[in-house]
Short mmCIF file of N, CA and C in Angstrom, two decimals:
data_model
loop_
_atom_site.label_atom_id
_atom_site.label_comp_id
_atom_site.label_asym_id
_atom_site.label_seq_id
_atom_site.Cartn_x
_atom_site.Cartn_y
_atom_site.Cartn_z
N MET Z 1 -15.02 0.65 11.67
CA MET Z 1 -15.64 1.66 10.82
C MET Z 1 -17.07 1.24 10.50
N ALA Z 2 -18.01 2.14 10.70
CA ALA Z 2 -19.41 1.90 10.35
C ALA Z 2 -19.57 2.10 8.85
N ARG Z 3 -20.24 1.15 8.20
CA ARG Z 3 -20.44 1.23 6.75
C ARG Z 3 -21.92 1.13 6.43
N TYR Z 4 -22.26 1.58 5.23
CA TYR Z 4 -23.60 1.34 4.71
C TYR Z 4 -23.76 -0.16 4.48
N THR Z 5 -24.99 -0.64 4.48
CA THR Z 5 -25.23 -2.06 4.20
C THR Z 5 -24.85 -2.36 2.75
N SER Z 6 -24.63 -3.63 2.46
CA SER Z 6 -24.27 -4.01 1.09
C SER Z 6 -25.39 -3.65 0.11
N VAL Z 7 -26.64 -3.76 0.55
CA VAL Z 7 -27.77 -3.37 -0.32
C VAL Z 7 -27.72 -1.87 -0.60
N ALA Z 8 -27.50 -1.07 0.43
CA ALA Z 8 -27.43 0.38 0.25
C ALA Z 8 -26.28 0.76 -0.68
N ARG Z 9 -25.13 0.10 -0.51
CA ARG Z 9 -23.98 0.40 -1.39
C ARG Z 9 -24.29 -0.01 -2.83
N ALA Z 10 -24.88 -1.17 -3.01
CA ALA Z 10 -25.22 -1.62 -4.37
C ALA Z 10 -26.21 -0.66 -5.02
N LEU Z 11 -27.24 -0.27 -4.30
CA LEU Z 11 -28.22 0.67 -4.86
C LEU Z 11 -27.57 2.00 -5.19
N HIS Z 12 -26.69 2.49 -4.31
CA HIS Z 12 -26.00 3.75 -4.56
C HIS Z 12 -25.24 3.71 -5.88
N TRP Z 13 -24.41 2.68 -6.05
CA TRP Z 13 -23.55 2.64 -7.23
C TRP Z 13 -24.32 2.30 -8.51
N ILE Z 14 -25.30 1.45 -8.43
CA ILE Z 14 -26.11 1.14 -9.62
C ILE Z 14 -26.87 2.40 -10.06
N ILE Z 15 -27.51 3.07 -9.11
CA ILE Z 15 -28.26 4.28 -9.46
C ILE Z 15 -27.31 5.36 -9.96
N ALA Z 16 -26.14 5.49 -9.35
CA ALA Z 16 -25.17 6.50 -9.79
C ALA Z 16 -24.76 6.27 -11.24
N ILE Z 17 -24.46 5.03 -11.59
CA ILE Z 17 -24.05 4.72 -12.96
C ILE Z 17 -25.20 4.99 -13.94
N LEU Z 18 -26.41 4.59 -13.56
CA LEU Z 18 -27.57 4.84 -14.42
C LEU Z 18 -27.81 6.34 -14.61
N ILE Z 19 -27.68 7.12 -13.55
CA ILE Z 19 -27.89 8.57 -13.64
C ILE Z 19 -26.83 9.20 -14.53
N LEU Z 20 -25.57 8.84 -14.34
CA LEU Z 20 -24.51 9.42 -15.18
C LEU Z 20 -24.74 9.07 -16.65
N GLY Z 21 -25.09 7.83 -16.93
CA GLY Z 21 -25.39 7.45 -18.31
C GLY Z 21 -26.57 8.21 -18.86
N ASN Z 22 -27.59 8.37 -18.04
CA ASN Z 22 -28.79 9.06 -18.52
C ASN Z 22 -28.56 10.55 -18.71
N LEU Z 23 -27.74 11.15 -17.86
CA LEU Z 23 -27.39 12.56 -18.09
C LEU Z 23 -26.67 12.70 -19.42
N PHE Z 24 -25.74 11.78 -19.69
CA PHE Z 24 -25.05 11.81 -20.98
C PHE Z 24 -26.03 11.68 -22.13
N PHE Z 25 -26.91 10.67 -22.07
CA PHE Z 25 -27.89 10.47 -23.14
C PHE Z 25 -28.80 11.69 -23.29
N GLY Z 26 -29.21 12.26 -22.18
CA GLY Z 26 -30.10 13.42 -22.24
C GLY Z 26 -29.43 14.63 -22.87
N PHE Z 27 -28.19 14.88 -22.49
CA PHE Z 27 -27.48 16.04 -23.05
C PHE Z 27 -27.03 15.81 -24.49
N ALA Z 28 -26.68 14.57 -24.82
CA ALA Z 28 -26.06 14.30 -26.12
C ALA Z 28 -26.99 13.66 -27.15
N HIS Z 29 -28.27 13.46 -26.82
CA HIS Z 29 -29.12 12.66 -27.71
C HIS Z 29 -29.22 13.22 -29.13
N ASP Z 30 -29.20 14.53 -29.29
CA ASP Z 30 -29.29 15.09 -30.65
C ASP Z 30 -28.03 14.82 -31.47
N ALA Z 31 -26.88 14.69 -30.80
CA ALA Z 31 -25.62 14.48 -31.50
C ALA Z 31 -25.34 13.00 -31.77
N LEU Z 32 -26.06 12.12 -31.12
CA LEU Z 32 -25.83 10.69 -31.29
C LEU Z 32 -26.60 10.16 -32.50
N PRO Z 33 -26.14 9.06 -33.09
CA PRO Z 33 -26.83 8.50 -34.26
C PRO Z 33 -28.30 8.18 -33.96
N LYS Z 34 -29.16 8.49 -34.93
CA LYS Z 34 -30.60 8.27 -34.75
C LYS Z 34 -30.94 6.79 -34.57
N ASP Z 35 -30.16 5.90 -35.18
CA ASP Z 35 -30.47 4.48 -35.09
C ASP Z 35 -30.05 3.86 -33.75
N TRP Z 36 -29.52 4.65 -32.84
CA TRP Z 36 -29.16 4.15 -31.52
C TRP Z 36 -30.37 4.06 -30.59
N ALA Z 37 -31.49 4.59 -30.98
CA ALA Z 37 -32.70 4.59 -30.15
C ALA Z 37 -32.40 5.14 -28.75
N VAL Z 38 -31.71 6.28 -28.75
CA VAL Z 38 -31.25 6.87 -27.49
C VAL Z 38 -32.41 7.24 -26.58
N MET Z 39 -33.44 7.87 -27.12
CA MET Z 39 -34.52 8.34 -26.25
C MET Z 39 -35.33 7.21 -25.62
N PRO Z 40 -35.65 6.14 -26.34
CA PRO Z 40 -36.33 5.03 -25.65
C PRO Z 40 -35.47 4.43 -24.53
N VAL Z 41 -34.17 4.34 -24.76
CA VAL Z 41 -33.27 3.81 -23.72
C VAL Z 41 -33.18 4.81 -22.57
N HIS Z 42 -33.09 6.10 -22.88
CA HIS Z 42 -33.06 7.17 -21.86
C HIS Z 42 -34.31 7.07 -20.97
N LYS Z 43 -35.45 6.89 -21.59
CA LYS Z 43 -36.70 6.77 -20.83
C LYS Z 43 -36.70 5.52 -19.96
N SER Z 44 -36.21 4.41 -20.51
CA SER Z 44 -36.16 3.16 -19.75
C SER Z 44 -35.23 3.28 -18.55
N ILE Z 45 -34.09 3.91 -18.76
CA ILE Z 45 -33.16 4.11 -17.65
C ILE Z 45 -33.81 5.01 -16.59
N GLY Z 46 -34.51 6.06 -17.03
CA GLY Z 46 -35.20 6.94 -16.08
C GLY Z 46 -36.22 6.19 -15.24
N LEU Z 47 -37.00 5.34 -15.89
CA LEU Z 47 -37.98 4.53 -15.14
C LEU Z 47 -37.29 3.58 -14.17
N THR Z 48 -36.15 3.05 -14.58
CA THR Z 48 -35.38 2.16 -13.70
C THR Z 48 -34.85 2.92 -12.49
N VAL Z 49 -34.34 4.13 -12.73
CA VAL Z 49 -33.87 4.97 -11.64
C VAL Z 49 -35.02 5.26 -10.67
N LEU Z 50 -36.19 5.55 -11.20
CA LEU Z 50 -37.35 5.82 -10.34
C LEU Z 50 -37.68 4.62 -9.47
N ALA Z 51 -37.75 3.44 -10.07
CA ALA Z 51 -38.08 2.22 -9.31
C ALA Z 51 -37.02 1.92 -8.26
N LEU Z 52 -35.75 2.01 -8.65
CA LEU Z 52 -34.68 1.73 -7.70
C LEU Z 52 -34.62 2.78 -6.59
N THR Z 53 -34.98 4.02 -6.91
CA THR Z 53 -35.01 5.07 -5.90
C THR Z 53 -36.08 4.79 -4.87
N LEU Z 54 -37.24 4.36 -5.30
CA LEU Z 54 -38.30 4.00 -4.35
C LEU Z 54 -37.83 2.88 -3.44
N LEU Z 55 -37.17 1.88 -4.02
CA LEU Z 55 -36.60 0.79 -3.22
C LEU Z 55 -35.54 1.34 -2.26
N ARG Z 56 -34.71 2.24 -2.75
CA ARG Z 56 -33.65 2.82 -1.92
C ARG Z 56 -34.22 3.61 -0.76
N ILE Z 57 -35.30 4.34 -0.99
CA ILE Z 57 -35.93 5.11 0.09
C ILE Z 57 -36.47 4.16 1.16
N VAL Z 58 -37.14 3.11 0.73
CA VAL Z 58 -37.66 2.12 1.69
C VAL Z 58 -36.50 1.51 2.49
N TRP Z 59 -35.43 1.16 1.78
CA TRP Z 59 -34.27 0.57 2.45
C TRP Z 59 -33.68 1.55 3.45
N ARG Z 60 -33.54 2.79 3.03
CA ARG Z 60 -32.94 3.81 3.90
C ARG Z 60 -33.80 4.06 5.14
N LEU Z 61 -35.11 4.04 5.00
CA LEU Z 61 -36.01 4.24 6.14
C LEU Z 61 -35.93 3.09 7.13
N THR Z 62 -35.61 1.90 6.63
CA THR Z 62 -35.55 0.73 7.51
C THR Z 62 -34.12 0.37 7.92
N HIS Z 63 -33.13 1.00 7.29
CA HIS Z 63 -31.72 0.75 7.59
C HIS Z 63 -31.00 2.10 7.62
N PRO Z 64 -30.93 2.74 8.77
CA PRO Z 64 -30.33 4.08 8.86
C PRO Z 64 -28.88 4.12 8.39
N ALA Z 65 -28.49 5.28 7.93
CA ALA Z 65 -27.11 5.50 7.48
C ALA Z 65 -26.18 5.48 8.68
N PRO Z 66 -24.94 5.06 8.47
CA PRO Z 66 -23.97 5.14 9.57
C PRO Z 66 -23.73 6.61 9.92
N PRO Z 67 -23.39 6.88 11.16
CA PRO Z 67 -23.19 8.28 11.55
C PRO Z 67 -21.98 8.90 10.86
N LEU Z 68 -22.07 10.18 10.63
CA LEU Z 68 -20.93 10.92 10.10
C LEU Z 68 -19.89 11.07 11.21
N PRO Z 69 -18.63 11.32 10.85
CA PRO Z 69 -17.61 11.45 11.89
C PRO Z 69 -17.97 12.52 12.91
N ALA Z 70 -17.73 12.23 14.16
CA ALA Z 70 -18.06 13.17 15.24
C ALA Z 70 -17.31 14.49 15.08
N ALA Z 71 -16.12 14.43 14.51
CA ALA Z 71 -15.31 15.64 14.35
C ALA Z 71 -15.78 16.53 13.20
N MET Z 72 -16.70 16.04 12.39
CA MET Z 72 -17.17 16.83 11.25
C MET Z 72 -17.97 18.03 11.76
N PRO Z 73 -17.66 19.23 11.23
CA PRO Z 73 -18.39 20.42 11.67
C PRO Z 73 -19.89 20.31 11.36
N ALA Z 74 -20.68 20.96 12.18
CA ALA Z 74 -22.14 20.90 12.04
C ALA Z 74 -22.59 21.42 10.68
N TRP Z 75 -21.96 22.48 10.17
CA TRP Z 75 -22.37 23.03 8.88
C TRP Z 75 -22.14 22.01 7.76
N GLU Z 76 -21.06 21.22 7.89
CA GLU Z 76 -20.75 20.23 6.87
C GLU Z 76 -21.73 19.06 6.93
N LYS Z 77 -22.09 18.66 8.13
CA LYS Z 77 -23.12 17.61 8.29
C LYS Z 77 -24.44 18.10 7.71
N GLY Z 78 -24.79 19.35 7.99
CA GLY Z 78 -26.03 19.93 7.44
C GLY Z 78 -26.00 19.98 5.93
N ALA Z 79 -24.86 20.39 5.36
CA ALA Z 79 -24.72 20.45 3.91
C ALA Z 79 -24.84 19.06 3.29
N ALA Z 80 -24.27 18.06 3.95
CA ALA Z 80 -24.36 16.69 3.44
C ALA Z 80 -25.81 16.22 3.45
N HIS Z 81 -26.53 16.50 4.53
CA HIS Z 81 -27.93 16.08 4.61
C HIS Z 81 -28.79 16.78 3.57
N VAL Z 82 -28.59 18.07 3.39
CA VAL Z 82 -29.37 18.82 2.39
C VAL Z 82 -29.07 18.29 0.99
N THR Z 83 -27.80 18.05 0.71
CA THR Z 83 -27.41 17.52 -0.60
C THR Z 83 -28.08 16.17 -0.85
N HIS Z 84 -28.10 15.30 0.14
CA HIS Z 84 -28.73 14.00 -0.04
C HIS Z 84 -30.24 14.12 -0.25
N ILE Z 85 -30.87 15.02 0.46
CA ILE Z 85 -32.32 15.24 0.27
C ILE Z 85 -32.59 15.72 -1.15
N VAL Z 86 -31.76 16.64 -1.64
CA VAL Z 86 -31.94 17.15 -3.01
C VAL Z 86 -31.69 16.03 -4.01
N PHE Z 87 -30.68 15.18 -3.77
CA PHE Z 87 -30.45 14.03 -4.64
C PHE Z 87 -31.69 13.14 -4.72
N TYR Z 88 -32.26 12.82 -3.58
CA TYR Z 88 -33.47 11.99 -3.58
C TYR Z 88 -34.60 12.68 -4.33
N ALA Z 89 -34.77 13.98 -4.12
CA ALA Z 89 -35.81 14.72 -4.84
C ALA Z 89 -35.59 14.64 -6.34
N LEU Z 90 -34.35 14.83 -6.78
CA LEU Z 90 -34.05 14.77 -8.21
C LEU Z 90 -34.26 13.37 -8.77
N MET Z 91 -33.93 12.34 -7.97
CA MET Z 91 -34.12 10.96 -8.42
C MET Z 91 -35.60 10.60 -8.57
N LEU Z 92 -36.46 11.39 -7.96
CA LEU Z 92 -37.90 11.20 -8.12
C LEU Z 92 -38.48 12.16 -9.17
N ILE Z 93 -38.13 13.43 -9.08
CA ILE Z 93 -38.72 14.46 -9.95
C ILE Z 93 -38.33 14.28 -11.41
N LEU Z 94 -37.06 14.04 -11.68
CA LEU Z 94 -36.65 13.94 -13.09
C LEU Z 94 -37.28 12.76 -13.81
N PRO Z 95 -37.27 11.55 -13.26
CA PRO Z 95 -37.96 10.46 -13.96
C PRO Z 95 -39.47 10.70 -14.07
N LEU Z 96 -40.09 11.23 -13.02
CA LEU Z 96 -41.53 11.50 -13.08
C LEU Z 96 -41.85 12.57 -14.12
N SER Z 97 -41.03 13.61 -14.21
CA SER Z 97 -41.28 14.65 -15.21
C SER Z 97 -41.11 14.09 -16.62
N GLY Z 98 -40.14 13.22 -16.81
CA GLY Z 98 -39.98 12.57 -18.12
C GLY Z 98 -41.14 11.66 -18.46
N TRP Z 99 -41.63 10.95 -17.47
CA TRP Z 99 -42.78 10.06 -17.67
C TRP Z 99 -44.01 10.88 -18.04
N ILE Z 100 -44.20 11.99 -17.37
CA ILE Z 100 -45.34 12.88 -17.68
C ILE Z 100 -45.21 13.42 -19.10
N MET Z 101 -44.02 13.88 -19.47
CA MET Z 101 -43.81 14.39 -20.84
C MET Z 101 -44.08 13.30 -21.87
N SER Z 102 -43.56 12.11 -21.62
CA SER Z 102 -43.77 10.99 -22.55
C SER Z 102 -45.24 10.61 -22.64
N SER Z 103 -45.94 10.75 -21.53
CA SER Z 103 -47.37 10.41 -21.52
C SER Z 103 -48.17 11.34 -22.42
N ALA Z 104 -47.70 12.56 -22.58
CA ALA Z 104 -48.41 13.53 -23.42
C ALA Z 104 -48.08 13.34 -24.90
N GLY Z 105 -47.07 12.54 -25.19
CA GLY Z 105 -46.66 12.32 -26.58
C GLY Z 105 -47.41 11.17 -27.22
N THR Z 106 -47.13 10.98 -28.50
CA THR Z 106 -47.83 9.93 -29.26
C THR Z 106 -47.03 8.64 -29.34
N ARG Z 107 -45.75 8.69 -29.04
CA ARG Z 107 -44.92 7.49 -29.14
C ARG Z 107 -45.18 6.57 -27.94
N PRO Z 108 -45.02 5.27 -28.15
CA PRO Z 108 -45.23 4.35 -27.03
C PRO Z 108 -44.13 4.53 -25.97
N LEU Z 109 -44.47 4.24 -24.75
CA LEU Z 109 -43.52 4.26 -23.66
C LEU Z 109 -43.34 2.82 -23.22
N ASN Z 110 -42.11 2.33 -23.34
CA ASN Z 110 -41.86 0.96 -22.93
C ASN Z 110 -40.57 0.89 -22.13
N TRP Z 111 -40.37 -0.26 -21.52
CA TRP Z 111 -39.18 -0.46 -20.71
C TRP Z 111 -38.24 -1.38 -21.46
N PHE Z 112 -37.16 -0.79 -22.00
CA PHE Z 112 -36.15 -1.50 -22.76
C PHE Z 112 -36.75 -2.43 -23.82
N PHE Z 113 -37.82 -1.96 -24.47
CA PHE Z 113 -38.49 -2.67 -25.55
C PHE Z 113 -39.09 -4.01 -25.11
N LEU Z 114 -39.24 -4.21 -23.82
CA LEU Z 114 -39.74 -5.49 -23.30
C LEU Z 114 -41.23 -5.46 -23.02
N PHE Z 115 -41.72 -4.35 -22.47
CA PHE Z 115 -43.16 -4.23 -22.19
C PHE Z 115 -43.54 -2.76 -22.13
N ASP Z 116 -44.81 -2.50 -22.43
CA ASP Z 116 -45.30 -1.13 -22.39
C ASP Z 116 -45.50 -0.66 -20.95
N VAL Z 117 -45.24 0.60 -20.74
CA VAL Z 117 -45.45 1.24 -19.45
C VAL Z 117 -46.69 2.11 -19.57
N PRO Z 118 -47.61 2.01 -18.63
CA PRO Z 118 -48.82 2.85 -18.71
C PRO Z 118 -48.47 4.33 -18.72
N LYS Z 119 -49.26 5.08 -19.45
CA LYS Z 119 -49.06 6.52 -19.51
C LYS Z 119 -50.05 7.22 -18.59
N PHE Z 120 -49.64 8.40 -18.11
CA PHE Z 120 -50.55 9.24 -17.34
C PHE Z 120 -51.57 9.85 -18.29
N ALA Z 121 -52.74 10.15 -17.79
CA ALA Z 121 -53.80 10.75 -18.61
C ALA Z 121 -53.59 12.26 -18.68
N VAL Z 122 -52.62 12.67 -19.50
CA VAL Z 122 -52.32 14.09 -19.68
C VAL Z 122 -52.24 14.39 -21.17
N GLY Z 123 -52.47 15.65 -21.49
CA GLY Z 123 -52.33 16.12 -22.86
C GLY Z 123 -51.25 17.17 -22.94
N LYS Z 124 -50.78 17.42 -24.16
CA LYS Z 124 -49.69 18.38 -24.35
C LYS Z 124 -50.02 19.77 -23.80
N GLU Z 125 -51.30 20.11 -23.76
CA GLU Z 125 -51.70 21.44 -23.31
C GLU Z 125 -51.83 21.55 -21.79
N ASP Z 126 -51.73 20.44 -21.08
CA ASP Z 126 -51.89 20.46 -19.62
C ASP Z 126 -50.71 21.17 -18.96
N ALA Z 127 -51.02 21.93 -17.92
CA ALA Z 127 -50.00 22.70 -17.21
C ALA Z 127 -48.91 21.80 -16.64
N ILE Z 128 -49.27 20.62 -16.16
CA ILE Z 128 -48.29 19.71 -15.57
C ILE Z 128 -47.26 19.28 -16.61
N VAL Z 129 -47.66 19.20 -17.86
CA VAL Z 129 -46.72 18.82 -18.92
C VAL Z 129 -45.72 19.95 -19.16
N GLY Z 130 -46.20 21.18 -19.17
CA GLY Z 130 -45.30 22.32 -19.31
C GLY Z 130 -44.33 22.43 -18.15
N LEU Z 131 -44.84 22.22 -16.94
CA LEU Z 131 -43.99 22.23 -15.75
C LEU Z 131 -42.94 21.12 -15.84
N SER Z 132 -43.37 19.96 -16.27
CA SER Z 132 -42.46 18.82 -16.40
C SER Z 132 -41.38 19.11 -17.43
N ARG Z 133 -41.77 19.70 -18.53
CA ARG Z 133 -40.79 20.03 -19.58
C ARG Z 133 -39.75 21.00 -19.04
N GLY Z 134 -40.20 22.02 -18.32
CA GLY Z 134 -39.26 22.98 -17.74
C GLY Z 134 -38.34 22.33 -16.73
N ALA Z 135 -38.90 21.51 -15.85
CA ALA Z 135 -38.09 20.83 -14.84
C ALA Z 135 -37.09 19.89 -15.50
N HIS Z 136 -37.54 19.20 -16.54
CA HIS Z 136 -36.70 18.19 -17.18
C HIS Z 136 -35.56 18.82 -17.98
N SER Z 137 -35.69 20.09 -18.34
CA SER Z 137 -34.60 20.74 -19.05
C SER Z 137 -33.67 21.50 -18.11
N LEU Z 138 -34.17 21.95 -16.97
CA LEU Z 138 -33.37 22.74 -16.04
C LEU Z 138 -32.69 21.89 -14.95
N LEU Z 139 -33.42 20.98 -14.36
CA LEU Z 139 -32.91 20.23 -13.22
C LEU Z 139 -31.69 19.34 -13.50
N PRO Z 140 -31.51 18.80 -14.72
CA PRO Z 140 -30.27 18.05 -14.95
C PRO Z 140 -29.00 18.87 -14.71
N TRP Z 141 -29.06 20.16 -14.96
CA TRP Z 141 -27.89 21.02 -14.72
C TRP Z 141 -27.62 21.14 -13.23
N LEU Z 142 -28.66 21.23 -12.42
CA LEU Z 142 -28.50 21.22 -10.97
C LEU Z 142 -27.90 19.89 -10.53
N TRP Z 143 -28.37 18.81 -11.14
CA TRP Z 143 -27.87 17.48 -10.82
C TRP Z 143 -26.37 17.37 -11.09
N VAL Z 144 -25.94 17.87 -12.25
CA VAL Z 144 -24.52 17.83 -12.58
C VAL Z 144 -23.71 18.60 -11.53
N ALA Z 145 -24.19 19.77 -11.15
CA ALA Z 145 -23.50 20.57 -10.13
C ALA Z 145 -23.42 19.82 -8.80
N LEU Z 146 -24.52 19.20 -8.40
CA LEU Z 146 -24.52 18.46 -7.13
C LEU Z 146 -23.64 17.22 -7.19
N ILE Z 147 -23.61 16.56 -8.33
CA ILE Z 147 -22.73 15.39 -8.48
C ILE Z 147 -21.28 15.81 -8.33
N LEU Z 148 -20.91 16.92 -8.98
CA LEU Z 148 -19.53 17.41 -8.85
C LEU Z 148 -19.21 17.77 -7.40
N LEU Z 149 -20.14 18.42 -6.72
CA LEU Z 149 -19.97 18.76 -5.31
C LEU Z 149 -19.83 17.49 -4.46
N HIS Z 150 -20.69 16.52 -4.71
CA HIS Z 150 -20.71 15.26 -3.96
C HIS Z 150 -19.39 14.50 -4.15
N VAL Z 151 -18.96 14.36 -5.39
CA VAL Z 151 -17.71 13.65 -5.67
C VAL Z 151 -16.53 14.42 -5.08
N GLY Z 152 -16.54 15.73 -5.25
CA GLY Z 152 -15.46 16.55 -4.70
C GLY Z 152 -15.38 16.43 -3.18
N ALA Z 153 -16.53 16.45 -2.51
CA ALA Z 153 -16.55 16.32 -1.05
C ALA Z 153 -16.05 14.94 -0.63
N ALA Z 154 -16.47 13.89 -1.34
CA ALA Z 154 -16.02 12.54 -1.00
C ALA Z 154 -14.51 12.42 -1.16
N LEU Z 155 -13.98 12.97 -2.25
CA LEU Z 155 -12.54 12.91 -2.48
C LEU Z 155 -11.77 13.76 -1.46
N ARG Z 156 -12.33 14.89 -1.08
CA ARG Z 156 -11.72 15.73 -0.04
C ARG Z 156 -11.63 14.95 1.27
N HIS Z 157 -12.71 14.27 1.63
CA HIS Z 157 -12.70 13.49 2.87
C HIS Z 157 -11.67 12.37 2.81
N HIS Z 158 -11.57 11.75 1.64
CA HIS Z 158 -10.68 10.60 1.52
C HIS Z 158 -9.21 11.01 1.48
N PHE Z 159 -8.87 11.99 0.63
CA PHE Z 159 -7.47 12.32 0.40
C PHE Z 159 -6.93 13.44 1.28
N MET Z 160 -7.76 14.38 1.65
CA MET Z 160 -7.27 15.50 2.45
C MET Z 160 -7.52 15.30 3.94
N LEU Z 161 -8.76 14.95 4.28
CA LEU Z 161 -9.10 14.79 5.69
C LEU Z 161 -8.76 13.39 6.21
N LYS Z 162 -8.60 12.45 5.26
CA LYS Z 162 -8.23 11.07 5.56
C LYS Z 162 -9.15 10.43 6.61
N ASP Z 163 -10.46 10.67 6.44
CA ASP Z 163 -11.44 10.02 7.31
C ASP Z 163 -12.13 8.90 6.53
N ASP Z 164 -13.14 8.30 7.15
CA ASP Z 164 -13.79 7.11 6.55
C ASP Z 164 -15.06 7.42 5.78
N VAL Z 165 -15.32 8.69 5.48
CA VAL Z 165 -16.58 9.04 4.84
C VAL Z 165 -16.75 8.30 3.51
N LEU Z 166 -15.75 8.32 2.65
CA LEU Z 166 -15.86 7.64 1.36
C LEU Z 166 -15.86 6.12 1.53
N ARG Z 167 -15.04 5.61 2.41
CA ARG Z 167 -14.94 4.14 2.61
C ARG Z 167 -16.28 3.55 3.06
N ARG Z 168 -17.13 4.35 3.71
CA ARG Z 168 -18.42 3.83 4.15
C ARG Z 168 -19.28 3.38 2.98
N MET Z 169 -19.05 3.97 1.79
CA MET Z 169 -19.86 3.63 0.62
C MET Z 169 -19.11 2.73 -0.37
N LEU Z 170 -17.85 2.43 -0.09
CA LEU Z 170 -17.07 1.57 -1.00
C LEU Z 170 -17.19 0.10 -0.58
#
């Protein structure tokens, strides 16, 4: 069985856990206790996802994915590729849009309270900030839908089709 490299698998699962946690923090931050410093942690996780995604893209370009099963229909292979492209886009767009929004604010931007992160030279009135705000409020819902689709497809392959698609990433 062809598998992803150990680095690719580690990046996949670390980024997946960070994204799930950050989606939770993003959706639930108003309901969580104020003294939890949810938003600074949310921002730090987002920056971490961005950095790891850049590393993951470099790794993926230099270490191709194992081939999908030959018996898999072409439409399903196409859907898998499109889904992965959208995942990569979201792993870049959402952290960048959050960074842009934070850059327009007055609060410091730091990484897990360890060091300051430079801000972009933008103001609240800039169009890019408005675009970022819109993307940052809408795209997480797309992400949740794609995650459910992705997990559902992986489980379908494992339990119903009984192929190696899921095992390649385990």
